Amino acid sequence: MDSNVDLKSYWDDRIESGDRYSSIGRISYPKEVNRYAKNIAKEPIQQACDNNDLDLKGQQVLDSGCGTGIYSKFYSDLGAEVTGFDFSESAIREIHKQGIPGNYSVQKLPDVGYTNDQFDFTHSFSVLYHILDDTEWEKSIHQLARVTKTTGHILLRIEWTDEPGRASEHYKQRSRSEYKRVFNELGLEIVDTYLIKDKPSYPRVARYFPRLTTWLDLFTQDQSNQIVLLEFR
């Protein structure tokens, strides 16, 4: 059985059967909760840009694993020239349906066809922990570094723990030391890290009372799920 084909089918099915927020969010929660959580995750992106004087207007931005284009639109609204890819045809169709500005294609991260040093800013959220094969995971980080200018930045949302963590059919945590080893090999250093307050504090309430959850901002931070800003040494 080809796990890559299975993973692709898994995401195609999710995107085709759900709204553009829930299909790439937590499937156990309703649309209102997932939409709120995705919007919350934009705050640390803006914070990372503000803290590091990153003006993305007119910059070449890559949205790696762009899904249904939630963040692609965010970067486009900032004035960036956005390029995005996803290995799900359904995701790219949804982006075109939404009319989100940019150039989008169906590609797989370990084999992306962009040129070296093409992008000023590379974004990849919630992608690396869905790559189960360790060789492909490491190659994917290499690809993100390859296509980013040496004067540019990479912004990742990753799951990293003190020790190798949970794994499932479509998900795999890795340790901080594993990530830092690869970053170091590529000459990347961590500029900043940010926590995201997008995990419902009361899952049962979120499932049955989504409007109450968002109105009262009943969300908390997952300490292992962080946004990491990188630059080349």
PDB file of C-alpha atoms in Angstrom:
ATOM      1  CA  MET A   1       0.000   0.000   0.000  1.00  0.00           C
ATOM      2  CA  ASP A   2       1.342   3.445  -0.989  1.00  0.00           C
ATOM      3  CA  SER A   3       0.955   5.691   2.049  1.00  0.00           C
ATOM      4  CA  ASN A   4       1.479   8.824  -0.077  1.00  0.00           C
ATOM      5  CA  VAL A   5      -1.490   7.942  -2.248  1.00  0.00           C
ATOM      6  CA  ASP A   6      -3.562   7.221   0.853  1.00  0.00           C
ATOM      7  CA  LEU A   7      -2.598  10.557   2.416  1.00  0.00           C
ATOM      8  CA  LYS A   8      -3.469  12.424  -0.774  1.00  0.00           C
ATOM      9  CA  SER A   9      -6.855  10.701  -0.957  1.00  0.00           C
ATOM     10  CA  TYR A  10      -7.446  11.509   2.690  1.00  0.00           C
ATOM     11  CA  TRP A  11      -7.001  15.248   2.090  1.00  0.00           C
ATOM     12  CA  ASP A  12      -8.875  15.269  -1.213  1.00  0.00           C
ATOM     13  CA  ASP A  13     -11.844  13.618   0.490  1.00  0.00           C
ATOM     14  CA  ARG A  14     -11.742  16.033   3.435  1.00  0.00           C
ATOM     15  CA  ILE A  15     -11.620  19.105   1.235  1.00  0.00           C
ATOM     16  CA  GLU A  16     -14.351  17.895  -1.092  1.00  0.00           C
ATOM     17  CA  SER A  17     -16.688  17.025   1.777  1.00  0.00           C
ATOM     18  CA  GLY A  18     -16.172  20.050   4.060  1.00  0.00           C
ATOM     19  CA  ASP A  19     -16.077  23.830   4.061  1.00  0.00           C
ATOM     20  CA  ARG A  20     -12.758  25.558   3.388  1.00  0.00           C
ATOM     21  CA  TYR A  21     -12.046  26.033   7.118  1.00  0.00           C
ATOM     22  CA  SER A  22     -13.107  22.710   8.614  1.00  0.00           C
ATOM     23  CA  SER A  23     -11.588  20.700   5.767  1.00  0.00           C
ATOM     24  CA  ILE A  24      -8.110  21.833   6.840  1.00  0.00           C
ATOM     25  CA  GLY A  25      -8.924  22.297  10.527  1.00  0.00           C
ATOM     26  CA  ARG A  26     -10.045  19.964  13.276  1.00  0.00           C
ATOM     27  CA  ILE A  27     -12.725  17.766  11.764  1.00  0.00           C
ATOM     28  CA  SER A  28     -14.429  17.211  15.134  1.00  0.00           C
ATOM     29  CA  TYR A  29     -15.295  20.921  15.426  1.00  0.00           C
ATOM     30  CA  PRO A  30     -17.863  22.959  13.484  1.00  0.00           C
ATOM     31  CA  LYS A  31     -17.084  25.623  10.907  1.00  0.00           C
ATOM     32  CA  GLU A  32     -17.380  28.562  13.321  1.00  0.00           C
ATOM     33  CA  VAL A  33     -14.691  27.153  15.611  1.00  0.00           C
ATOM     34  CA  ASN A  34     -12.309  26.282  12.775  1.00  0.00           C
ATOM     35  CA  ARG A  35     -12.741  29.660  11.092  1.00  0.00           C
ATOM     36  CA  TYR A  36     -12.055  31.432  14.401  1.00  0.00           C
ATOM     37  CA  ALA A  37      -8.962  29.283  15.008  1.00  0.00           C
ATOM     38  CA  LYS A  38      -7.554  29.970  11.530  1.00  0.00           C
ATOM     39  CA  ASN A  39      -8.055  33.704  11.991  1.00  0.00           C
ATOM     40  CA  ILE A  40      -6.318  33.571  15.383  1.00  0.00           C
ATOM     41  CA  ALA A  41      -3.293  31.955  13.710  1.00  0.00           C
ATOM     42  CA  LYS A  42      -2.882  35.030  11.496  1.00  0.00           C
ATOM     43  CA  GLU A  43      -2.043  37.144  14.552  1.00  0.00           C
ATOM     44  CA  PRO A  44       1.414  35.625  15.233  1.00  0.00           C
ATOM     45  CA  ILE A  45       2.191  35.893  11.494  1.00  0.00           C
ATOM     46  CA  GLN A  46       1.587  39.628  11.670  1.00  0.00           C
ATOM     47  CA  GLN A  47       3.491  39.758  14.956  1.00  0.00           C
ATOM     48  CA  ALA A  48       6.491  38.002  13.379  1.00  0.00           C
ATOM     49  CA  CYS A  49       6.484  40.495  10.508  1.00  0.00           C
ATOM     50  CA  ASP A  50       6.129  43.500  12.821  1.00  0.00           C
ATOM     51  CA  ASN A  51       8.788  42.342  15.283  1.00  0.00           C
ATOM     52  CA  ASN A  52      11.322  41.763  12.505  1.00  0.00           C
ATOM     53  CA  ASP A  53      10.489  44.722  10.238  1.00  0.00           C
ATOM     54  CA  LEU A  54       9.280  42.462   7.440  1.00  0.00           C
ATOM     55  CA  ASP A  55       7.216  44.388   4.899  1.00  0.00           C
ATOM     56  CA  LEU A  56       5.823  41.812   2.492  1.00  0.00           C
ATOM     57  CA  LYS A  57       4.275  44.277   0.058  1.00  0.00           C
ATOM     58  CA  GLY A  58       5.593  43.420  -3.410  1.00  0.00           C
ATOM     59  CA  GLN A  59       7.611  40.495  -2.020  1.00  0.00           C
ATOM     60  CA  GLN A  60       7.604  37.006  -3.480  1.00  0.00           C
ATOM     61  CA  VAL A  61       5.836  34.790  -0.933  1.00  0.00           C
ATOM     62  CA  LEU A  62       5.500  31.009  -1.173  1.00  0.00           C
ATOM     63  CA  ASP A  63       2.606  29.292   0.589  1.00  0.00           C
ATOM     64  CA  SER A  64       3.821  25.708   0.864  1.00  0.00           C
ATOM     65  CA  GLY A  65       0.960  23.276   1.392  1.00  0.00           C
ATOM     66  CA  CYS A  66      -1.482  26.119   0.806  1.00  0.00           C
ATOM     67  CA  GLY A  67      -4.618  24.033   1.372  1.00  0.00           C
ATOM     68  CA  THR A  68      -7.744  26.034   0.564  1.00  0.00           C
ATOM     69  CA  GLY A  69      -5.883  29.343   0.518  1.00  0.00           C
ATOM     70  CA  ILE A  70      -6.651  30.773   3.965  1.00  0.00           C
ATOM     71  CA  TYR A  71      -3.121  32.131   4.385  1.00  0.00           C
ATOM     72  CA  SER A  72      -2.554  32.765   0.681  1.00  0.00           C
ATOM     73  CA  LYS A  73      -5.333  35.351   0.816  1.00  0.00           C
ATOM     74  CA  PHE A  74      -3.864  36.833   3.996  1.00  0.00           C
ATOM     75  CA  TYR A  75      -0.505  37.383   2.291  1.00  0.00           C
ATOM     76  CA  SER A  76      -2.163  38.682  -0.865  1.00  0.00           C
ATOM     77  CA  ASP A  77      -4.084  41.202   1.226  1.00  0.00           C
ATOM     78  CA  LEU A  78      -0.727  42.382   2.607  1.00  0.00           C
ATOM     79  CA  GLY A  79       0.316  43.169  -0.962  1.00  0.00           C
ATOM     80  CA  ALA A  80       2.591  40.166  -1.509  1.00  0.00           C
ATOM     81  CA  GLU A  81       3.007  38.353  -4.823  1.00  0.00           C
ATOM     82  CA  VAL A  82       1.810  34.906  -3.758  1.00  0.00           C
ATOM     83  CA  THR A  83       2.733  31.517  -5.168  1.00  0.00           C
ATOM     84  CA  GLY A  84       1.192  28.437  -3.620  1.00  0.00           C
ATOM     85  CA  PHE A  85       1.098  24.709  -4.050  1.00  0.00           C
ATOM     86  CA  ASP A  86      -0.584  21.713  -2.506  1.00  0.00           C
ATOM     87  CA  PHE A  87      -0.609  18.053  -3.402  1.00  0.00           C
ATOM     88  CA  SER A  88      -4.405  18.027  -3.291  1.00  0.00           C
ATOM     89  CA  GLU A  89      -6.123  18.866  -6.571  1.00  0.00           C
ATOM     90  CA  SER A  90      -9.276  19.573  -4.564  1.00  0.00           C
ATOM     91  CA  ALA A  91      -7.453  22.256  -2.563  1.00  0.00           C
ATOM     92  CA  ILE A  92      -6.192  24.031  -5.676  1.00  0.00           C
ATOM     93  CA  ARG A  93      -9.645  23.891  -7.249  1.00  0.00           C
ATOM     94  CA  GLU A  94     -11.071  25.530  -4.131  1.00  0.00           C
ATOM     95  CA  ILE A  95      -8.499  28.345  -4.320  1.00  0.00           C
ATOM     96  CA  HIS A  96      -9.407  29.010  -7.954  1.00  0.00           C
ATOM     97  CA  LYS A  97     -13.090  28.895  -7.024  1.00  0.00           C
ATOM     98  CA  GLN A  98     -12.471  31.525  -4.319  1.00  0.00           C
ATOM     99  CA  GLY A  99     -10.591  33.725  -6.793  1.00  0.00           C
ATOM    100  CA  ILE A 100      -7.603  34.209  -4.501  1.00  0.00           C
ATOM    101  CA  PRO A 101      -4.862  36.187  -6.299  1.00  0.00           C
ATOM    102  CA  GLY A 102      -1.638  34.312  -7.016  1.00  0.00           C
ATOM    103  CA  ASN A 103      -0.160  31.412  -8.941  1.00  0.00           C
ATOM    104  CA  TYR A 104      -1.167  27.967  -7.659  1.00  0.00           C
ATOM    105  CA  SER A 105      -0.261  24.468  -8.722  1.00  0.00           C
ATOM    106  CA  VAL A 106      -0.475  20.839  -7.659  1.00  0.00           C
ATOM    107  CA  GLN A 107       2.918  19.725  -6.352  1.00  0.00           C
ATOM    108  CA  LYS A 108       4.403  17.645  -3.576  1.00  0.00           C
ATOM    109  CA  LEU A 109       6.770  19.412  -1.176  1.00  0.00           C
ATOM    110  CA  PRO A 110       9.763  17.050  -1.421  1.00  0.00           C
ATOM    111  CA  ASP A 111       9.732  17.462  -5.216  1.00  0.00           C
ATOM    112  CA  VAL A 112       8.751  21.103  -5.786  1.00  0.00           C
ATOM    113  CA  GLY A 113       9.953  22.530  -9.076  1.00  0.00           C
ATOM    114  CA  TYR A 114      10.744  26.123  -8.119  1.00  0.00           C
ATOM    115  CA  THR A 115      14.180  27.587  -8.751  1.00  0.00           C
ATOM    116  CA  ASN A 116      16.821  28.224  -6.114  1.00  0.00           C
ATOM    117  CA  ASP A 117      16.512  31.494  -4.156  1.00  0.00           C
ATOM    118  CA  GLN A 118      13.133  32.294  -5.709  1.00  0.00           C
ATOM    119  CA  PHE A 119      11.162  33.555  -2.697  1.00  0.00           C
ATOM    120  CA  ASP A 120      11.627  36.331  -0.165  1.00  0.00           C
ATOM    121  CA  PHE A 121       9.352  34.683   2.378  1.00  0.00           C
ATOM    122  CA  THR A 122       8.334  31.037   2.618  1.00  0.00           C
ATOM    123  CA  HIS A 123       5.341  29.972   4.675  1.00  0.00           C
ATOM    124  CA  SER A 124       4.528  26.371   5.579  1.00  0.00           C
ATOM    125  CA  PHE A 125       1.886  25.765   8.230  1.00  0.00           C
ATOM    126  CA  SER A 126       0.836  22.360   9.561  1.00  0.00           C
ATOM    127  CA  VAL A 127       2.550  20.533   6.706  1.00  0.00           C
ATOM    128  CA  LEU A 128       5.711  18.972   8.096  1.00  0.00           C
ATOM    129  CA  TYR A 129       3.970  16.976  10.831  1.00  0.00           C
ATOM    130  CA  HIS A 130       1.730  15.408   8.199  1.00  0.00           C
ATOM    131  CA  ILE A 131       4.768  13.971   6.387  1.00  0.00           C
ATOM    132  CA  LEU A 132       5.217  10.519   7.887  1.00  0.00           C
ATOM    133  CA  ASP A 133       8.356   9.328   6.105  1.00  0.00           C
ATOM    134  CA  ASP A 134      11.461  10.691   7.852  1.00  0.00           C
ATOM    135  CA  THR A 135      13.496  10.955   4.638  1.00  0.00           C
ATOM    136  CA  GLU A 136      10.743  12.916   2.881  1.00  0.00           C
ATOM    137  CA  TRP A 137      10.274  15.082   5.974  1.00  0.00           C
ATOM    138  CA  GLU A 138      13.956  16.061   5.990  1.00  0.00           C
ATOM    139  CA  LYS A 139      14.021  16.550   2.213  1.00  0.00           C
ATOM    140  CA  SER A 140      10.990  18.825   2.532  1.00  0.00           C
ATOM    141  CA  ILE A 141      12.812  21.166   4.918  1.00  0.00           C
ATOM    142  CA  HIS A 142      15.756  21.199   2.514  1.00  0.00           C
ATOM    143  CA  GLN A 143      13.407  22.200  -0.300  1.00  0.00           C
ATOM    144  CA  LEU A 144      11.922  25.042   1.730  1.00  0.00           C
ATOM    145  CA  ALA A 145      15.436  26.339   2.347  1.00  0.00           C
ATOM    146  CA  ARG A 146      16.519  25.848  -1.274  1.00  0.00           C
ATOM    147  CA  VAL A 147      13.756  27.968  -2.794  1.00  0.00           C
ATOM    148  CA  THR A 148      14.117  30.765  -0.203  1.00  0.00           C
ATOM    149  CA  LYS A 149      16.563  33.606  -0.798  1.00  0.00           C
ATOM    150  CA  THR A 150      19.506  33.727   1.595  1.00  0.00           C
ATOM    151  CA  THR A 151      18.257  37.160   2.626  1.00  0.00           C
ATOM    152  CA  GLY A 152      14.748  35.793   3.163  1.00  0.00           C
ATOM    153  CA  HIS A 153      12.770  34.169   5.947  1.00  0.00           C
ATOM    154  CA  ILE A 154      10.929  30.897   6.506  1.00  0.00           C
ATOM    155  CA  LEU A 155       7.880  30.713   8.742  1.00  0.00           C
ATOM    156  CA  LEU A 156       6.818  27.261   9.914  1.00  0.00           C
ATOM    157  CA  ARG A 157       4.018  25.940  12.050  1.00  0.00           C
ATOM    158  CA  ILE A 158       5.353  22.721  13.502  1.00  0.00           C
ATOM    159  CA  GLU A 159       4.733  20.176  16.232  1.00  0.00           C
ATOM    160  CA  TRP A 160       7.922  19.608  18.172  1.00  0.00           C
ATOM    161  CA  THR A 161       8.433  18.035  21.555  1.00  0.00           C
ATOM    162  CA  ASP A 162      11.302  17.355  23.948  1.00  0.00           C
ATOM    163  CA  GLU A 163      11.196  13.706  22.904  1.00  0.00           C
ATOM    164  CA  PRO A 164       9.747  12.004  19.808  1.00  0.00           C
ATOM    165  CA  GLY A 165       6.017  12.280  20.282  1.00  0.00           C
ATOM    166  CA  ARG A 166       2.707  10.991  18.992  1.00  0.00           C
ATOM    167  CA  ALA A 167       2.228   9.383  15.628  1.00  0.00           C
ATOM    168  CA  SER A 168      -0.880   8.290  13.777  1.00  0.00           C
ATOM    169  CA  GLU A 169      -1.987   7.337  10.290  1.00  0.00           C
ATOM    170  CA  HIS A 170      -1.786  10.939   9.044  1.00  0.00           C
ATOM    171  CA  TYR A 171       0.344  12.714  11.637  1.00  0.00           C
ATOM    172  CA  LYS A 172       3.780  12.486  13.262  1.00  0.00           C
ATOM    173  CA  GLN A 173       5.404  14.617  15.948  1.00  0.00           C
ATOM    174  CA  ARG A 174       9.178  14.969  16.005  1.00  0.00           C
ATOM    175  CA  SER A 175      11.563  16.234  18.626  1.00  0.00           C
ATOM    176  CA  ARG A 176      13.069  19.695  18.890  1.00  0.00           C
ATOM    177  CA  SER A 177      16.517  18.162  18.501  1.00  0.00           C
ATOM    178  CA  GLU A 178      15.513  16.579  15.173  1.00  0.00           C
ATOM    179  CA  TYR A 179      14.272  19.890  13.813  1.00  0.00           C
ATOM    180  CA  LYS A 180      17.258  21.832  15.129  1.00  0.00           C
ATOM    181  CA  ARG A 181      19.695  19.334  13.600  1.00  0.00           C
ATOM    182  CA  VAL A 182      18.233  19.901  10.137  1.00  0.00           C
ATOM    183  CA  PHE A 183      18.034  23.667  10.612  1.00  0.00           C
ATOM    184  CA  ASN A 184      21.683  23.750  11.636  1.00  0.00           C
ATOM    185  CA  GLU A 185      22.756  21.672   8.623  1.00  0.00           C
ATOM    186  CA  LEU A 186      21.043  24.188   6.347  1.00  0.00           C
ATOM    187  CA  GLY A 187      22.539  27.226   8.058  1.00  0.00           C
ATOM    188  CA  LEU A 188      19.184  28.298   9.437  1.00  0.00           C
ATOM    189  CA  GLU A 189      18.756  29.896  12.829  1.00  0.00           C
ATOM    190  CA  ILE A 190      15.625  30.452  14.843  1.00  0.00           C
ATOM    191  CA  VAL A 191      14.813  34.140  15.067  1.00  0.00           C
ATOM    192  CA  ASP A 192      11.598  33.868  17.039  1.00  0.00           C
ATOM    193  CA  THR A 193       8.941  31.416  18.199  1.00  0.00           C
ATOM    194  CA  TYR A 194       5.264  32.064  18.823  1.00  0.00           C
ATOM    195  CA  LEU A 195       2.526  30.122  20.554  1.00  0.00           C
ATOM    196  CA  ILE A 196      -0.926  29.962  18.999  1.00  0.00           C
ATOM    197  CA  LYS A 197      -4.038  30.246  21.107  1.00  0.00           C
ATOM    198  CA  ASP A 198      -6.294  28.216  18.817  1.00  0.00           C
ATOM    199  CA  LYS A 199      -7.003  25.006  20.732  1.00  0.00           C
ATOM    200  CA  PRO A 200     -10.521  24.885  22.243  1.00  0.00           C
ATOM    201  CA  SER A 201     -10.294  24.848  26.037  1.00  0.00           C
ATOM    202  CA  TYR A 202     -13.473  22.797  26.347  1.00  0.00           C
ATOM    203  CA  PRO A 203     -13.772  20.417  23.380  1.00  0.00           C
ATOM    204  CA  ARG A 204     -17.299  19.286  24.180  1.00  0.00           C
ATOM    205  CA  VAL A 205     -18.517  22.879  24.500  1.00  0.00           C
ATOM    206  CA  ALA A 206     -16.807  23.726  21.198  1.00  0.00           C
ATOM    207  CA  ARG A 207     -18.583  20.880  19.421  1.00  0.00           C
ATOM    208  CA  TYR A 208     -22.068  21.693  20.666  1.00  0.00           C
ATOM    209  CA  PHE A 209     -21.880  25.426  21.386  1.00  0.00           C
ATOM    210  CA  PRO A 210     -19.480  26.862  18.789  1.00  0.00           C
ATOM    211  CA  ARG A 211     -20.795  30.429  18.948  1.00  0.00           C
ATOM    212  CA  LEU A 212     -20.414  30.497  22.719  1.00  0.00           C
ATOM    213  CA  THR A 213     -16.849  29.180  22.355  1.00  0.00           C
ATOM    214  CA  THR A 214     -15.831  31.901  19.920  1.00  0.00           C
ATOM    215  CA  TRP A 215     -17.757  34.680  21.692  1.00  0.00           C
ATOM    216  CA  LEU A 216     -16.082  33.944  25.029  1.00  0.00           C
ATOM    217  CA  ASP A 217     -12.725  33.163  23.355  1.00  0.00           C
ATOM    218  CA  LEU A 218     -12.545  29.757  25.050  1.00  0.00           C
ATOM    219  CA  PHE A 219      -9.219  28.788  23.499  1.00  0.00           C
ATOM    220  CA  THR A 220      -5.839  27.849  24.927  1.00  0.00           C
ATOM    221  CA  GLN A 221      -2.277  27.273  23.718  1.00  0.00           C
ATOM    222  CA  ASP A 222      -0.743  23.944  22.785  1.00  0.00           C
ATOM    223  CA  GLN A 223       2.859  24.213  24.006  1.00  0.00           C
ATOM    224  CA  SER A 224       4.178  21.734  21.420  1.00  0.00           C
ATOM    225  CA  ASN A 225       2.488  23.446  18.464  1.00  0.00           C
ATOM    226  CA  GLN A 226       4.450  26.571  17.619  1.00  0.00           C
ATOM    227  CA  ILE A 227       5.195  29.034  14.849  1.00  0.00           C
ATOM    228  CA  VAL A 228       8.924  29.305  14.174  1.00  0.00           C
ATOM    229  CA  LEU A 229      10.570  32.119  12.193  1.00  0.00           C
ATOM    230  CA  LEU A 230      13.892  31.199  10.571  1.00  0.00           C
ATOM    231  CA  GLU A 231      16.558  33.090   8.691  1.00  0.00           C
ATOM    232  CA  PHE A 232      19.933  32.141   7.205  1.00  0.00           C
ATOM    233  CA  ARG A 233      23.041  32.771   9.265  1.00  0.00           C
TER     234      ARG A 233
END
